[in-house]
Structures are given as structure tokens and as C-alpha cells.
PDB file of C-alpha atoms in Angstrom:
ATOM      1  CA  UNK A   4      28.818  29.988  -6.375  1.00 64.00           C
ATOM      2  CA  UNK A   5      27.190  28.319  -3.461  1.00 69.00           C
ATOM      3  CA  UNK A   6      28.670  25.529  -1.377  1.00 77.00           C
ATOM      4  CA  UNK A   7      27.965  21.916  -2.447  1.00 80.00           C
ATOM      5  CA  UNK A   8      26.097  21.560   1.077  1.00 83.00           C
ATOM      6  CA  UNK A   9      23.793  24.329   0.077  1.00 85.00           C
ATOM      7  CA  UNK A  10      20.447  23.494  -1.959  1.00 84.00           C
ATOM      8  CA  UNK A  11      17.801  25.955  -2.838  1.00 82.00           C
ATOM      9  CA  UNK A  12      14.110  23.863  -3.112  1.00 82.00           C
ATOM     10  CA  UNK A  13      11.480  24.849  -5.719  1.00 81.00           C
ATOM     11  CA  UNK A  14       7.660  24.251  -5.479  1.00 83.00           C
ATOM     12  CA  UNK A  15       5.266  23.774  -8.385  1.00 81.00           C
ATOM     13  CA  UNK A  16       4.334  26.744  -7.752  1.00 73.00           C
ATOM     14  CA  UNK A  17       4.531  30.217 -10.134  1.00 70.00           C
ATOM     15  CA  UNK A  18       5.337  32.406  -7.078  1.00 71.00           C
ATOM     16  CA  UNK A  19       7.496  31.176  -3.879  1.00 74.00           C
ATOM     17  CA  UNK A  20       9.884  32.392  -1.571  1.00 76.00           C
ATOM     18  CA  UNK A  21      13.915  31.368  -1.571  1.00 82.00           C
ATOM     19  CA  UNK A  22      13.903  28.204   0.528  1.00 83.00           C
ATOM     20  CA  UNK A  23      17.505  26.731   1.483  1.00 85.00           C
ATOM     21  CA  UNK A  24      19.092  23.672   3.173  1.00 84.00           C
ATOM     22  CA  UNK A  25      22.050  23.398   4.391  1.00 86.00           C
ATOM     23  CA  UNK A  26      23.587  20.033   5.246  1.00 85.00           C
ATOM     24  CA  UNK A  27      23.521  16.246   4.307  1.00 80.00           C
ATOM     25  CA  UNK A  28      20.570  15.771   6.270  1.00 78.00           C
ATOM     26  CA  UNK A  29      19.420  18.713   6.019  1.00 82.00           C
ATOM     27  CA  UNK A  30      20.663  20.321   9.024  1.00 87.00           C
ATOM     28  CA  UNK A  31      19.343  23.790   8.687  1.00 88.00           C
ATOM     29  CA  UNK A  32      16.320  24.889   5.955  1.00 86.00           C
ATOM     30  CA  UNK A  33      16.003  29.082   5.789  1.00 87.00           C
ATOM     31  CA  UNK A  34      13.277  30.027   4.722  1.00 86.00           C
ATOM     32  CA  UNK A  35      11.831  33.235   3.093  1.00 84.00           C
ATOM     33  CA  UNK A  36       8.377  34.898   3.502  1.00 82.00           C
ATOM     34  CA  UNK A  37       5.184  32.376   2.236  1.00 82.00           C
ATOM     35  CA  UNK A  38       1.741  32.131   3.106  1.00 82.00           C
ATOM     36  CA  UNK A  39       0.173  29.242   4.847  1.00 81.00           C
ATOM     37  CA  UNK A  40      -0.585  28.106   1.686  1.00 83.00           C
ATOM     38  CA  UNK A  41       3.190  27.683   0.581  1.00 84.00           C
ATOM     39  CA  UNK A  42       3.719  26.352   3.260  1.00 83.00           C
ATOM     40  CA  UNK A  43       1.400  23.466   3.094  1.00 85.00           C
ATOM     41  CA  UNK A  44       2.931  23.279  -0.437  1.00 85.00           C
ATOM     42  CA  UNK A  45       6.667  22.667   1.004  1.00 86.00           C
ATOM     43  CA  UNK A  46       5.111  20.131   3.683  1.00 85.00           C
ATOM     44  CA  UNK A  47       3.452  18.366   0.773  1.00 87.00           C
ATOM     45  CA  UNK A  48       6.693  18.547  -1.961  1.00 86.00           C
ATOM     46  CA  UNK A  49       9.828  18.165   0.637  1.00 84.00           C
ATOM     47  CA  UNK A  50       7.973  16.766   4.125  1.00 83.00           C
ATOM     48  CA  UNK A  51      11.316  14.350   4.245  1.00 82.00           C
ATOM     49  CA  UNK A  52      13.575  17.643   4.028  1.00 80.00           C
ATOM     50  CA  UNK A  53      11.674  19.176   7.160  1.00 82.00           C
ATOM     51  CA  UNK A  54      11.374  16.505   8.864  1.00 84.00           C
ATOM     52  CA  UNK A  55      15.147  15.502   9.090  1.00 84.00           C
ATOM     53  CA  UNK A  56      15.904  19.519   9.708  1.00 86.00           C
ATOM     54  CA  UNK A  57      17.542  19.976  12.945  1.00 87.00           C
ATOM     55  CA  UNK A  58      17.051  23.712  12.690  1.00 88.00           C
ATOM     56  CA  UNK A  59      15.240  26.558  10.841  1.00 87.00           C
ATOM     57  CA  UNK A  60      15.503  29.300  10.100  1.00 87.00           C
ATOM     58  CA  UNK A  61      12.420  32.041   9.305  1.00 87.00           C
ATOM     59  CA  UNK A  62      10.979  35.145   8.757  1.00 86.00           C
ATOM     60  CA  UNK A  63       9.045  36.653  11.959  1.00 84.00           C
ATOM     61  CA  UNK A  64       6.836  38.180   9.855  1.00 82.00           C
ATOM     62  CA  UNK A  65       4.957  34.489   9.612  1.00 83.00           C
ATOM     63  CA  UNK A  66       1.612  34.779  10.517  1.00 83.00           C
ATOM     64  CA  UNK A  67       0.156  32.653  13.370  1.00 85.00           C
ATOM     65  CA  UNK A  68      -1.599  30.117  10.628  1.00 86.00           C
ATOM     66  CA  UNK A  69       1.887  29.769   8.878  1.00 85.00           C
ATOM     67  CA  UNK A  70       4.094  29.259  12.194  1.00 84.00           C
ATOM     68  CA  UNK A  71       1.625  26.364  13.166  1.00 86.00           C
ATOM     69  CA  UNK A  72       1.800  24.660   9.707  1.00 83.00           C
ATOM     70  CA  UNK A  73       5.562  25.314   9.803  1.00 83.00           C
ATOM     71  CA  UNK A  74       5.796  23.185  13.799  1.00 82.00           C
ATOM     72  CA  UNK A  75       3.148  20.938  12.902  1.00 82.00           C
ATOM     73  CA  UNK A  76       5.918  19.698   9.983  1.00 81.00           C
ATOM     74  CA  UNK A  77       8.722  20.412  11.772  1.00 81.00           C
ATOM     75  CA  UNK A  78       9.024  17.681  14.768  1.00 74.00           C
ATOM     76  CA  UNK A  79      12.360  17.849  15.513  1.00 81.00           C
ATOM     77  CA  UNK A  80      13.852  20.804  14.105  1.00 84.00           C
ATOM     78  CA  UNK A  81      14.200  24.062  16.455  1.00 86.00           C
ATOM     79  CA  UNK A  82      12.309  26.862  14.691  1.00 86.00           C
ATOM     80  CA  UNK A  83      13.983  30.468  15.007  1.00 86.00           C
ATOM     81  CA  UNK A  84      11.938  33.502  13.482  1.00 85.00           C
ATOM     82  CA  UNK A  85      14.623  36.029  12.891  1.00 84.00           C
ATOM     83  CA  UNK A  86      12.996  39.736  13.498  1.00 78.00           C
ATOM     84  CA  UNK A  87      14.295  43.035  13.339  1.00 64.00           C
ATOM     85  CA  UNK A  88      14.444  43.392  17.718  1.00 61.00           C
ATOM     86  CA  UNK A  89      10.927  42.167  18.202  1.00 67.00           C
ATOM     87  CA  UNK A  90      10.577  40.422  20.787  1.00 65.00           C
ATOM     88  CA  UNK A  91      10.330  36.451  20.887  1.00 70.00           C
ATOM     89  CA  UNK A  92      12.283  36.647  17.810  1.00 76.00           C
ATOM     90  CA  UNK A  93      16.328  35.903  17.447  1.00 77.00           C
ATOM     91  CA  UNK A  94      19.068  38.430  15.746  1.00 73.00           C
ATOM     92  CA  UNK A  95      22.509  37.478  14.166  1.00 72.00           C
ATOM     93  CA  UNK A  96      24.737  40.015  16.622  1.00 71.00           C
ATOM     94  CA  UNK A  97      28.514  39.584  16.969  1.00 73.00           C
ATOM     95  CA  UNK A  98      28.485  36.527  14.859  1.00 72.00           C
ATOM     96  CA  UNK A  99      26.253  34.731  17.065  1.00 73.00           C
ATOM     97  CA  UNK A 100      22.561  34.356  16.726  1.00 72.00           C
ATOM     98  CA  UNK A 101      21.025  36.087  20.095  1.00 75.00           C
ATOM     99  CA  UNK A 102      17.459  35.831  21.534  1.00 75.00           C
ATOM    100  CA  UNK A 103      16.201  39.473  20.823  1.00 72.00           C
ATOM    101  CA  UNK A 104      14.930  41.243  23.973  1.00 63.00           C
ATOM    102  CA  UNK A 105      12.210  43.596  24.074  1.00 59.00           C
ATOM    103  CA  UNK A 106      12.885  47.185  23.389  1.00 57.00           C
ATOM    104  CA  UNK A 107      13.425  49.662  26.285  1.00 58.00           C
ATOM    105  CA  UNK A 108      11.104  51.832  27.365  1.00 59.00           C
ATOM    106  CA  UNK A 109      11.929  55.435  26.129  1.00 58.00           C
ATOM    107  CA  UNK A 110      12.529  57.687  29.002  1.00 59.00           C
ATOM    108  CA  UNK A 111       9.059  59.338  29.031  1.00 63.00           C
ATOM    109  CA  UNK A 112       7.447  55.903  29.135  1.00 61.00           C
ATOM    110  CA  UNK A 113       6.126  54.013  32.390  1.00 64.00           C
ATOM    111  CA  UNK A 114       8.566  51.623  33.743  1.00 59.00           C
ATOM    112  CA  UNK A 115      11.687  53.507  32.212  1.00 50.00           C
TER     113      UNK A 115
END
């Protein structure tokens, strides 16, 4: 049941996280958890695909190592780690995707 725009990518790999694009060109990849190792994988198997993506879309749980594979592919594209409210991360709100803001202190906290 997914749109004709929508394509999931596999890797010769046994083990791999869902990995998406969207659009002709693609427009958008989303793409699950993976190691740097997976990444370097997707680089090496669909480096066209990232390199034509205007925009994607990740897990902020990538490590440092997998975030600088991930740009060092990813010329063009805009690269938003989605997070639960951490900050430097973005968050789907209101149908809108929103820069997430750091948490507010709690009351008892310096600075509240």
C-alpha cells in the first residue's frame, strides 16, 4: 500500500534499518537507526540516491561517526535528526516539523 513515489532501499546486508525515498529524484530519504558501518554500506550501494536527496530525514540517536559519514555523502541534502525534545534535533508538532528547543529548567533548577 505505499505510494508509487515511495521506495524502500535494501543493502547486501543480513541486518539493516528501513531506509525510504520519497520523490523522483529522490527528494527526501528517511532513514532508520544504522551504524557507521551501514552507513558506509548505503554510500557505497545508493551514493546517486543521496546525493540527489534534497532532504533527510534521521534518527538523533546517530552517533557522531555516523552523522559525519551521513554529511560527508550528503552534499546537498539538508539533514534533520528527529529526537524526542533533545535539543539540536527537529519534532513533527502541529503538522509541521519544528526545531526542538531545549527543555526548561524545572523550578528547583538554576536559571528557572
Amino acid at each position: 500500500g505505499a505510494p508509487a513515489e515511495m521506495h524502500f532501499l535494501t543493502l547486501n546486508a543480513p541486518v539493516q534499518p528501513c531506509i525510504v525515498t520519497w520523490g523522483a529524484g529522490p527528494d527526501v530519504l528517511i532513514l532508520g537507526d544504522a551504524d557507521a558501518a551501514t552507513i558506509r554500506r548505503l554510500v557505497a550501494e545508493h551514493g546517486a540516491a543521496l546525493h540527489r536527496a534534497q532532504a533527510i530525514f534521521a534518527p538523533a540517536s546517530l552517533g557522531n561517526t555516523e552523522r559525519a559519514a551521513l554529511a560527508a555523502a550528503t552534499a546537498q541534502a539538508r539533514v534533520f535528526y528527529l529526537g524526542e525534545g533533545k535539543p539540536g534535533t527537529w519534532t513533527w508538532q502541529a503538522g509541521r516539523l519544528r526545531h526542538a528547543l531545549p527543555p526548561s529548567p524545572a523550578y528547583w533548577q538554576p536559571g528557572a
